[in-house]
Structure formats: C-alpha cells, structure tokens
Amino acid sequence: MQVVIVGGGFAGYHAAQKLLRTLGDRAEIVVLNPTDYFLYLPLLPEVASGIVDPRHVAVSIPDTLRGVRLVLGTAESVDFDARTVTYTDPEDREGKLHYDRLVLAAGSVNKLLPIPGVAECAHGFRGLPEALYLRDHVTRQIELAAATDDQAERDARCTFVVVGAGYTGTEVAAQGPEFTAALARRHPELEGQPIRWMLLDIAERVLPELDPRLGATADRVLRGRGVEVRMKTSVDHADVEGVTLTTGDAVPTHTLVWCVGVRPDPLVSDLGLETVKGRLVVTPELNVPGRDDVFACGDAAAVPDLTRPGQTTPMTAQHAQRQGKLAGNNVAASLGVGRARRYRHHDLGFAVDLGSGQGAANPLHVPLAGLPARLVTRGYHLLSLPGNRLRTASDWALEKVGRRQTVQLGLVRSGAVPLDTASPELPRTR
C-alpha cells in the first residue's frame, strides 16, 4: 500500500506527519517535492533582511519525518486511471510513482497580472532563492549607490518599491528600512542620502484581508519608519529605469518586489479536474469528487468553508497546515484506520512581525500591538516550526547583541528567480 503526497509545504508536510503517526508501517508514505526541506514561509522576510539564517527556515524532511520516503522531483502529470504520477527529477530525468492513495498538495506560485514590464522587472517572494536574491540585491543597490557620483542614479538605487500590502508585502516593507539603514551606515558616502521605501496596493488599507485593527497598527508602524504607504495605487508599467504608478507618478528604481498574492501551482490546471478560480474542487472531507483515492488540500484546493457557507477557505498557511492534517486523517480512514471528518476551522487570529520590537496580532481575536504582539508572533512561529527552533531563537537573540549580516553571498542572480516560474522553490539554472 503506497500513499503519494505531491508537495512538501504546509499542507503536504503535515499530511505526511499525520499519516506517519496514524498508519505507521501499514503503508509506505512517499513525499514528492522539488527540495528536501519544508520551507517555513512566514520567516522569509527576516531571511531577506539578514536576521535569520536561511538554513534555519528550511526544515529537513528526511530528518523530521523519519519513515517517510522522499522523492526529489517536480510533478508533471497524473494518470488517474493508471494511478501514477509522472515527475521530473533535479537531473531532468523522468520518473513515475504508483499510488493507492494520492494527496495533491502542490501549493502555489506567484500571482501574475497583465501589467507591462512587471514579469521582466519584478521578483516574487515565494521561495528561499527569491529571499536570498532580494537580500543580495538590496545590499548590492546600496553598495552601488555609494560607488556612484551621479545623484539621480544614487536616488534610484536607494528607492525600493514593494507591491502588495498583504501579509508578506507588509512584513517586507516593515523590515526593509532598518536593513538598508544598517547597510548605509557602512558607507560614509551615503551620509544624508534619503533611502526610500514604498508600499503599494489597490486595496483601501494595509492588510485588507485581516482585522482592520491589525491593518491600522501596521500602517502606523510603517509610516513611522518613513515607508510611503500608497493605497488605491499600483504599478501601471515597469521598465529598467523604474516604475510608473497608476497615479501617473514616475518612480526611478532598480527594485520591484512583487507580493500581490498567489495562484495555485500550474500542475492543477493540467489535471483535467474541476476547478474553482484555479483551485481543485473538493468535498468537505477533502476528497476529489468521483475519485475516492484522491485528496487535495492547501492552496491547490478550493476547500468549502463550513464556517462561512458558500465560500472557500483562504489560501493561508494556517488553513493549509490544518487541512494537511485532516487529509492525512481521512486518507488513513479510507484505508480502514480511524474515521473520516469534515474540514471546519475558525481562524484563531493572525500575527504579523513588523520588526524592531513591533508587531500586530489578534490571538483568539484579542487585538495586540507593539512588543506584546511581537512576542506573541515569535512564540507562534517557534511553536509552528517543526524543527530548527533553537537555531531560529538564537538568530533572534544574536540580532539584539550584535550586528546583522550585511554581505552579499552572490549565490542567486536575477535570471535565476524569474517572476513567472512554476517552481519558486528552485533557482532557474538555464
């Protein structure tokens, strides 16, 4: 008996963990994933700003899921009649996996919009390569700004534009000013040089999908750090010289960070199954209709939200993690172990780390701001991390007593992290 899980993100990792605990050696559990780690996405902004070591947000699948077989590769297609998954491994060899039960947890990629120049000039923020690229890129812009005597070029290199005031974009914009200030302090040539951070969104407020009080707190902190928060504004077009906003304003810049949201992995659209807004239709038990041996969860699945009739659950890590656990439970139930349940989850609140002792959180819908919110946020992240907790906590402690790392690693170049990619987990090599 073999259970194949496509994807090792929040949904896939926790599905495998649940199956391992429930089925034990009664079935072989296989995780098909492009990397050998589970990426803890919420801490990527701290990787990009030099606070957290990138290795510490990458939790080894073989080490923490002992008994699970990891197959490195990217799923290309599924033959539901033959019960096989075709994949391509890191050396471009094709392979096939047979399954008795299949869990589709392929996750999501950067959301694209038909804005001229964005695909060529912007970079997303969905994977470790993109976070490492942004860290190097920002460092490089400050260093190049210090090396030039052309004030117009210096101003452009010291301007950083983040599009998308959701969870990720807000944290990137919040962490950015302190990081660039630390970089600039190394260069006396930049004394008195304005460093400009902008956060854009077509929404009416920051963090539009969360409690308005969280958005108000985040907005206040951002503006207090000098971030230009422009709501009801986005990019009209972009080129190598900068961006032109929907207001008509031209902003010379070399940095465009794209955090406008996510879309399901392209694999989903190629399966020939029914979808809603690009996500697989599933039952409340996470079954694909008409396929009792196939389950789907996380960002790839349009899971009915039983707490809000007629709607589907949002594409968040909180839902993906819990759906993964339920998928594992229900797969085991389909094999005669335990009882199948329906997905029902009320949001427990959200937490946003705004850096420098600031945060915005509403645990159990109790609004918090400032240091209490940040402590709650970091406590939540440590509890949610399935590994590397001590190393991550050490990074936070070292930030308080020493200087953050402000060097270019030079490992990821611009061409390796295109915005339009089906695999943000991997740098493009050709």
Short mmCIF file of C-alpha atoms in Angstrom, two decimals:
data_model
loop_
_atom_site.label_atom_id
_atom_site.label_comp_id
_atom_site.label_asym_id
_atom_site.label_seq_id
_atom_site.Cartn_x
_atom_site.Cartn_y
_atom_site.Cartn_z
CA MET A 1 0.00 0.00 0.00
CA GLN A 2 1.52 3.31 -1.06
CA VAL A 3 0.38 6.86 -0.32
CA VAL A 4 1.93 9.55 -2.52
CA ILE A 5 1.87 13.19 -1.39
CA VAL A 6 2.63 15.77 -4.07
CA GLY A 7 4.22 18.75 -2.32
CA GLY A 8 6.12 19.25 0.92
CA GLY A 9 4.77 22.63 2.00
CA PHE A 10 2.45 23.34 4.91
CA ALA A 11 -0.28 21.00 3.64
CA GLY A 12 1.89 18.20 2.30
CA TYR A 13 4.32 18.14 5.22
CA HIS A 14 1.59 17.92 7.85
CA ALA A 15 -0.35 15.34 5.82
CA ALA A 16 2.77 13.16 5.82
CA GLN A 17 3.32 13.74 9.52
CA LYS A 18 -0.26 12.74 10.35
CA LEU A 19 -0.10 9.63 8.15
CA LEU A 20 3.20 8.59 9.69
CA ARG A 21 1.69 8.76 13.16
CA THR A 22 -1.59 7.12 12.15
CA LEU A 23 -0.58 4.36 9.77
CA GLY A 24 2.96 3.62 10.92
CA ASP A 25 4.38 0.82 8.80
CA ARG A 26 0.99 -0.22 7.39
CA ALA A 27 1.64 1.86 4.28
CA GLU A 28 4.60 3.42 2.52
CA ILE A 29 4.33 7.20 2.62
CA VAL A 30 6.06 8.99 -0.24
CA VAL A 31 6.55 12.77 -0.46
CA LEU A 32 7.31 14.10 -3.94
CA ASN A 33 8.89 17.54 -3.60
CA PRO A 34 11.41 19.67 -5.54
CA THR A 35 13.53 20.17 -2.41
CA ASP A 36 14.47 18.02 0.57
CA TYR A 37 13.06 20.53 3.04
CA PHE A 38 9.85 22.06 4.30
CA LEU A 39 10.11 25.84 3.95
CA TYR A 40 8.68 27.94 6.77
CA LEU A 41 7.49 30.80 4.57
CA PRO A 42 6.43 33.29 7.29
CA LEU A 43 10.07 33.91 8.25
CA LEU A 44 11.30 34.67 4.72
CA PRO A 45 11.16 38.47 5.31
CA GLU A 46 13.64 38.01 8.17
CA VAL A 47 15.87 35.95 5.88
CA ALA A 48 15.80 38.71 3.27
CA SER A 49 16.68 41.35 5.87
CA GLY A 50 19.66 39.46 7.30
CA ILE A 51 18.16 38.46 10.65
CA VAL A 52 17.50 34.73 10.25
CA ASP A 53 19.93 32.29 8.65
CA PRO A 54 18.28 30.83 5.51
CA ARG A 55 19.12 27.29 6.61
CA HIS A 56 17.03 27.73 9.74
CA VAL A 57 13.73 28.19 7.86
CA ALA A 58 14.42 25.08 5.80
CA VAL A 59 13.41 22.05 7.88
CA SER A 60 14.77 18.72 6.63
CA ILE A 61 12.02 16.34 5.54
CA PRO A 62 14.12 13.15 5.90
CA ASP A 63 15.33 14.21 9.34
CA THR A 64 11.98 15.25 10.85
CA LEU A 65 9.72 12.73 9.10
CA ARG A 66 11.62 9.51 9.77
CA GLY A 67 9.90 6.69 7.92
CA VAL A 68 8.68 8.85 5.03
CA ARG A 69 10.32 8.25 1.65
CA LEU A 70 11.34 11.47 -0.05
CA VAL A 71 11.45 11.58 -3.84
CA LEU A 72 13.10 14.71 -5.21
CA GLY A 73 11.22 15.97 -8.24
CA THR A 74 8.51 18.15 -9.71
CA ALA A 75 5.18 16.54 -10.59
CA GLU A 76 4.37 16.94 -14.28
CA SER A 77 1.14 14.94 -14.71
CA VAL A 78 -1.19 12.41 -13.09
CA ASP A 79 -2.82 9.40 -14.75
CA PHE A 80 -5.82 8.81 -12.51
CA ASP A 81 -6.83 5.57 -14.24
CA ALA A 82 -3.37 4.00 -14.03
CA ARG A 83 -2.82 5.59 -10.60
CA THR A 84 0.57 7.03 -11.48
CA VAL A 85 2.29 10.38 -11.02
CA THR A 86 4.91 11.38 -13.59
CA TYR A 87 7.66 13.66 -12.36
CA THR A 88 10.99 15.20 -13.40
CA ASP A 89 13.92 14.91 -11.00
CA PRO A 90 16.66 17.52 -10.42
CA GLU A 91 18.75 15.98 -13.23
CA ASP A 92 15.86 16.24 -15.72
CA ARG A 93 15.16 12.51 -15.69
CA GLU A 94 11.56 11.36 -15.85
CA GLY A 95 10.15 9.04 -13.22
CA LYS A 96 6.82 7.51 -12.26
CA LEU A 97 5.27 6.78 -8.89
CA HIS A 98 2.37 4.38 -8.38
CA TYR A 99 -0.15 5.27 -5.70
CA ASP A 100 -3.01 3.61 -3.87
CA ARG A 101 -3.92 6.96 -2.35
CA LEU A 102 -2.88 10.36 -3.67
CA VAL A 103 -2.74 13.68 -1.81
CA LEU A 104 -2.42 16.74 -4.06
CA ALA A 105 -0.77 19.47 -2.01
CA ALA A 106 1.25 21.20 -4.72
CA GLY A 107 0.86 24.65 -3.15
CA SER A 108 1.05 27.94 -5.00
CA VAL A 109 3.26 30.25 -7.06
CA ASN A 110 3.48 34.00 -7.62
CA LYS A 111 0.29 35.61 -8.90
CA LEU A 112 0.79 37.36 -12.22
CA LEU A 113 -1.11 40.37 -13.53
CA PRO A 114 -1.05 41.66 -17.15
CA ILE A 115 0.96 44.79 -16.32
CA PRO A 116 3.59 45.71 -18.94
CA GLY A 117 7.14 45.12 -17.79
CA VAL A 118 6.33 43.51 -14.45
CA ALA A 119 7.22 39.94 -15.48
CA GLU A 120 10.60 41.19 -16.73
CA CYS A 121 11.47 43.66 -13.95
CA ALA A 122 9.84 42.34 -10.76
CA HIS A 123 10.78 39.47 -8.49
CA GLY A 124 8.47 37.46 -6.26
CA PHE A 125 8.79 36.23 -2.71
CA ARG A 126 7.62 32.61 -2.57
CA GLY A 127 10.83 30.66 -2.14
CA LEU A 128 14.23 30.63 -0.49
CA PRO A 129 16.06 31.54 -3.74
CA GLU A 130 13.90 34.68 -4.07
CA ALA A 131 14.58 35.72 -0.46
CA LEU A 132 18.32 35.19 -0.92
CA TYR A 133 18.22 37.12 -4.18
CA LEU A 134 16.39 40.05 -2.57
CA ARG A 135 18.89 40.15 0.32
CA ASP A 136 21.82 40.26 -2.12
CA HIS A 137 20.06 42.67 -4.47
CA VAL A 138 19.22 45.23 -1.78
CA THR A 139 22.77 45.01 -0.42
CA ARG A 140 24.15 45.48 -3.92
CA GLN A 141 21.97 48.53 -4.62
CA ILE A 142 23.22 50.30 -1.50
CA GLU A 143 26.83 49.46 -2.39
CA LEU A 144 26.41 50.64 -5.99
CA ALA A 145 24.73 53.80 -4.75
CA ALA A 146 27.74 54.53 -2.57
CA ALA A 147 30.08 53.96 -5.52
CA THR A 148 28.49 56.46 -7.90
CA ASP A 149 28.69 60.26 -8.01
CA ASP A 150 25.56 60.51 -10.15
CA GLN A 151 22.85 61.74 -7.75
CA ALA A 152 19.98 60.57 -9.98
CA GLU A 153 21.43 57.05 -10.12
CA ARG A 154 22.07 57.11 -6.38
CA ASP A 155 18.46 58.12 -5.69
CA ALA A 156 17.12 55.35 -7.95
CA ARG A 157 19.28 52.69 -6.33
CA CYS A 158 18.14 53.86 -2.89
CA THR A 159 14.45 53.51 -3.82
CA PHE A 160 12.69 50.21 -3.08
CA VAL A 161 9.14 49.51 -4.26
CA VAL A 162 7.01 46.71 -2.73
CA VAL A 163 3.70 45.92 -4.41
CA GLY A 164 1.06 44.19 -2.28
CA ALA A 165 0.11 45.23 1.25
CA GLY A 166 -0.92 41.77 2.36
CA TYR A 167 0.88 39.70 4.96
CA THR A 168 4.14 39.21 3.04
CA GLY A 169 4.44 42.63 1.43
CA THR A 170 3.74 44.40 4.71
CA GLU A 171 6.46 42.46 6.52
CA VAL A 172 8.98 43.02 3.71
CA ALA A 173 8.29 46.76 3.74
CA ALA A 174 8.44 46.86 7.55
CA GLN A 175 11.79 45.04 7.75
CA GLY A 176 13.34 46.91 4.83
CA PRO A 177 14.17 50.37 6.25
CA GLU A 178 16.20 49.06 9.18
CA PHE A 179 18.11 46.69 6.90
CA THR A 180 19.01 49.40 4.39
CA ALA A 181 19.90 51.79 7.21
CA ALA A 182 22.36 49.19 8.57
CA LEU A 183 23.83 48.79 5.09
CA ALA A 184 24.14 52.54 4.54
CA ARG A 185 25.97 53.06 7.85
CA ARG A 186 28.94 51.20 6.37
CA HIS A 187 29.31 53.85 3.66
CA PRO A 188 30.17 57.43 4.68
CA GLU A 189 29.41 58.48 1.09
CA LEU A 190 25.71 57.90 1.83
CA GLU A 191 25.53 60.18 4.85
CA GLY A 192 22.40 62.28 4.45
CA GLN A 193 21.20 60.23 1.47
CA PRO A 194 17.43 59.54 1.64
CA ILE A 195 16.55 55.86 1.39
CA ARG A 196 13.03 55.47 0.11
CA TRP A 197 10.72 52.50 0.71
CA MET A 198 7.27 52.41 -0.88
CA LEU A 199 4.35 50.03 -0.28
CA LEU A 200 1.60 49.98 -2.91
CA ASP A 201 -1.77 48.24 -3.07
CA ILE A 202 -5.05 48.77 -4.88
CA ALA A 203 -6.87 47.99 -1.62
CA GLU A 204 -8.15 50.72 0.66
CA ARG A 205 -5.96 49.74 3.62
CA VAL A 206 -2.92 47.77 4.70
CA LEU A 207 -3.58 44.08 5.43
CA PRO A 208 -7.02 44.24 3.78
CA GLU A 209 -7.80 40.58 4.43
CA LEU A 210 -7.24 40.87 8.20
CA ASP A 211 -8.90 42.63 11.12
CA PRO A 212 -8.93 46.41 10.45
CA ARG A 213 -7.19 46.98 13.78
CA LEU A 214 -4.20 44.92 12.61
CA GLY A 215 -4.07 46.96 9.43
CA ALA A 216 -4.23 50.24 11.33
CA THR A 217 -1.37 49.15 13.61
CA ALA A 218 0.78 48.06 10.69
CA ASP A 219 0.03 51.27 8.78
CA ARG A 220 1.07 53.38 11.76
CA VAL A 221 4.34 51.47 12.23
CA LEU A 222 5.20 51.63 8.51
CA ARG A 223 4.62 55.35 8.26
CA GLY A 224 6.58 55.90 11.46
CA ARG A 225 9.60 54.29 9.76
CA GLY A 226 9.26 56.55 6.76
CA VAL A 227 7.66 53.99 4.43
CA GLU A 228 5.50 55.67 1.80
CA VAL A 229 2.22 53.77 2.09
CA ARG A 230 0.10 54.36 -1.01
CA MET A 231 -3.27 52.68 -1.01
CA LYS A 232 -5.56 52.52 -4.07
CA THR A 233 -2.36 52.69 -6.09
CA SER A 234 -0.40 50.13 -8.07
CA VAL A 235 2.07 49.86 -10.95
CA ASP A 236 0.86 50.90 -14.39
CA HIS A 237 4.01 49.71 -16.14
CA ALA A 238 7.64 48.97 -15.37
CA ASP A 239 10.96 49.05 -17.21
CA VAL A 240 14.68 49.05 -16.41
CA GLU A 241 14.52 52.71 -15.42
CA GLY A 242 11.78 52.28 -12.81
CA VAL A 243 8.01 52.14 -12.49
CA THR A 244 5.12 54.37 -13.43
CA LEU A 245 2.26 54.28 -10.96
CA THR A 246 -1.46 54.23 -11.73
CA THR A 247 -1.49 57.82 -10.46
CA GLY A 248 0.86 58.79 -13.27
CA ASP A 249 3.85 59.32 -10.98
CA ALA A 250 7.18 58.07 -12.31
CA VAL A 251 9.43 56.40 -9.69
CA PRO A 252 13.03 55.72 -10.77
CA THR A 253 14.10 52.47 -9.08
CA HIS A 254 16.04 49.27 -9.62
CA THR A 255 13.98 47.25 -7.11
CA LEU A 256 10.43 45.99 -7.61
CA VAL A 257 9.27 43.35 -5.12
CA TRP A 258 6.05 41.60 -6.18
CA CYS A 259 3.88 40.42 -3.26
CA VAL A 260 0.39 40.77 -4.76
CA GLY A 261 -0.73 37.26 -3.85
CA VAL A 262 -0.53 33.70 -5.07
CA ARG A 263 -2.16 31.36 -7.56
CA PRO A 264 -2.34 27.54 -7.46
CA ASP A 265 0.58 25.57 -8.82
CA PRO A 266 0.30 25.20 -12.64
CA LEU A 267 0.02 21.42 -12.17
CA VAL A 268 -3.58 21.93 -11.02
CA SER A 269 -4.78 23.31 -14.35
CA ASP A 270 -3.26 20.36 -16.23
CA LEU A 271 -5.04 17.61 -14.30
CA GLY A 272 -8.34 17.76 -16.15
CA LEU A 273 -10.29 18.02 -12.91
CA GLU A 274 -12.95 20.56 -11.98
CA THR A 275 -11.61 23.79 -10.54
CA VAL A 276 -12.91 26.98 -8.94
CA LYS A 277 -10.73 30.06 -9.52
CA GLY A 278 -7.89 27.74 -10.43
CA ARG A 279 -8.20 25.56 -7.32
CA LEU A 280 -9.34 21.93 -7.27
CA VAL A 281 -12.92 21.30 -6.25
CA VAL A 282 -13.05 19.04 -3.20
CA THR A 283 -15.61 17.85 -0.68
CA PRO A 284 -15.52 18.96 2.97
CA GLU A 285 -13.65 15.68 3.58
CA LEU A 286 -11.01 16.88 1.06
CA ASN A 287 -11.86 14.19 -1.49
CA VAL A 288 -11.80 15.00 -5.19
CA PRO A 289 -15.38 14.24 -6.37
CA GLY A 290 -15.57 10.96 -8.24
CA ARG A 291 -12.09 9.94 -7.13
CA ASP A 292 -12.23 8.21 -3.76
CA ASP A 293 -8.49 7.57 -3.90
CA VAL A 294 -7.53 11.22 -4.49
CA PHE A 295 -7.43 14.00 -1.89
CA ALA A 296 -6.39 17.65 -2.21
CA CYS A 297 -5.58 20.33 0.36
CA GLY A 298 -3.85 23.63 0.91
CA ASP A 299 -3.55 26.34 -1.73
CA ALA A 300 -4.22 23.83 -4.51
CA ALA A 301 -7.72 23.02 -3.21
CA ALA A 302 -10.94 25.03 -3.06
CA VAL A 303 -11.99 23.66 0.33
CA PRO A 304 -15.57 24.57 1.34
CA ASP A 305 -15.54 26.87 4.35
CA LEU A 306 -18.21 25.42 6.61
CA THR A 307 -17.85 28.41 8.94
CA ARG A 308 -18.82 30.71 6.04
CA PRO A 309 -21.36 28.86 3.89
CA GLY A 310 -20.89 29.34 0.18
CA GLN A 311 -17.26 30.39 0.42
CA THR A 312 -13.94 28.57 0.24
CA THR A 313 -11.13 28.76 2.76
CA PRO A 314 -8.48 31.42 2.05
CA MET A 315 -5.01 30.49 0.85
CA THR A 316 -3.15 30.82 4.16
CA ALA A 317 -0.58 28.72 5.99
CA GLN A 318 -2.97 28.30 8.90
CA HIS A 319 -5.59 26.59 6.74
CA ALA A 320 -3.02 24.62 4.72
CA GLN A 321 -1.47 23.14 7.85
CA ARG A 322 -4.81 22.07 9.31
CA GLN A 323 -6.10 20.76 6.00
CA GLY A 324 -2.93 18.71 5.63
CA LYS A 325 -3.53 17.09 8.99
CA LEU A 326 -7.14 16.35 8.08
CA ALA A 327 -6.11 14.94 4.69
CA GLY A 328 -3.74 12.57 6.49
CA ASN A 329 -6.51 11.57 8.87
CA ASN A 330 -9.02 10.95 6.06
CA VAL A 331 -6.55 9.02 3.90
CA ALA A 332 -5.94 6.75 6.87
CA ALA A 333 -9.71 6.42 7.35
CA SER A 334 -10.10 5.38 3.70
CA LEU A 335 -7.64 2.59 4.45
CA GLY A 336 -9.63 1.42 7.46
CA VAL A 337 -7.84 3.30 10.24
CA GLY A 338 -9.93 5.86 12.11
CA ARG A 339 -12.94 7.87 10.96
CA ALA A 340 -13.19 10.50 8.23
CA ARG A 341 -14.03 14.03 9.31
CA ARG A 342 -15.07 17.23 7.56
CA TYR A 343 -12.90 20.33 7.48
CA ARG A 344 -14.15 23.01 9.81
CA HIS A 345 -11.80 25.58 11.25
CA HIS A 346 -12.41 29.00 12.71
CA ASP A 347 -9.48 31.38 12.30
CA LEU A 348 -7.56 31.65 15.56
CA GLY A 349 -6.22 35.06 14.60
CA PHE A 350 -3.14 36.28 12.79
CA ALA A 351 0.25 37.62 13.76
CA VAL A 352 2.45 39.99 11.78
CA ASP A 353 6.08 40.68 12.74
CA LEU A 354 6.92 44.31 11.94
CA GLY A 355 10.50 44.21 13.25
CA SER A 356 12.27 46.48 15.76
CA GLY A 357 10.12 45.37 18.69
CA GLN A 358 6.87 45.97 16.82
CA GLY A 359 4.08 43.64 15.75
CA ALA A 360 0.37 43.36 15.14
CA ALA A 361 -1.55 40.31 16.33
CA ASN A 362 -5.00 39.17 17.36
CA PRO A 363 -4.57 35.77 19.05
CA LEU A 364 -8.03 34.34 19.68
CA HIS A 365 -9.21 37.70 18.26
CA VAL A 366 -7.72 39.72 21.12
CA PRO A 367 -6.03 42.73 19.43
CA LEU A 368 -2.41 43.37 20.40
CA ALA A 369 0.20 45.84 19.19
CA GLY A 370 3.83 46.71 19.87
CA LEU A 371 6.10 44.46 21.90
CA PRO A 372 3.32 42.13 23.24
CA ALA A 373 2.22 41.46 19.66
CA ARG A 374 5.77 40.75 18.58
CA LEU A 375 6.34 38.33 21.45
CA VAL A 376 3.13 36.51 20.55
CA THR A 377 4.20 36.43 16.89
CA ARG A 378 7.61 34.99 17.61
CA GLY A 379 6.18 32.50 20.09
CA TYR A 380 3.69 31.36 17.46
CA HIS A 381 6.45 30.91 14.87
CA LEU A 382 8.58 28.86 17.25
CA LEU A 383 5.64 26.60 18.07
CA SER A 384 4.75 26.21 14.39
CA LEU A 385 8.29 25.43 13.23
CA PRO A 386 8.67 21.63 13.04
CA GLY A 387 12.43 21.93 13.52
CA ASN A 388 15.36 24.37 13.94
CA ARG A 389 13.62 26.17 16.81
CA LEU A 390 16.75 26.69 18.90
CA ARG A 391 18.71 27.91 15.88
CA THR A 392 15.98 30.38 14.94
CA ALA A 393 15.68 31.68 18.51
CA SER A 394 19.47 32.07 18.56
CA ASP A 395 19.30 34.20 15.41
CA TRP A 396 16.80 36.49 17.11
CA ALA A 397 18.97 36.72 20.23
CA LEU A 398 22.10 37.48 18.22
CA GLU A 399 20.29 40.28 16.44
CA LYS A 400 19.90 42.03 19.78
CA VAL A 401 23.54 41.77 20.88
CA GLY A 402 25.40 42.02 17.59
CA ARG A 403 25.26 43.35 14.07
CA ARG A 404 23.18 41.64 11.43
CA GLN A 405 24.87 40.04 8.44
CA THR A 406 25.25 42.62 5.66
CA VAL A 407 27.27 40.91 2.94
CA GLN A 408 26.36 39.67 -0.50
CA LEU A 409 26.51 35.91 -0.83
CA GLY A 410 26.33 36.09 -4.62
CA LEU A 411 24.58 32.72 -4.85
CA VAL A 412 21.40 33.75 -6.69
CA ARG A 413 21.36 36.13 -9.63
CA SER A 414 18.40 37.90 -11.21
CA GLY A 415 17.88 35.43 -14.07
CA ALA A 416 17.62 32.53 -11.63
CA VAL A 417 14.44 33.86 -9.99
CA PRO A 418 12.02 35.00 -12.71
CA LEU A 419 8.61 36.15 -11.53
CA ASP A 420 6.85 33.78 -13.91
CA THR A 421 8.00 30.41 -12.63
CA ALA A 422 6.24 27.17 -11.76
CA SER A 423 8.91 26.33 -9.17
CA PRO A 424 9.78 29.24 -6.85
CA GLU A 425 11.43 26.63 -4.61
CA LEU A 426 14.25 26.20 -7.14
CA PRO A 427 16.55 28.71 -8.87
CA ARG A 428 16.39 28.53 -12.66
CA THR A 429 19.65 27.15 -13.99
CA ARG A 430 19.13 27.71 -17.72
#
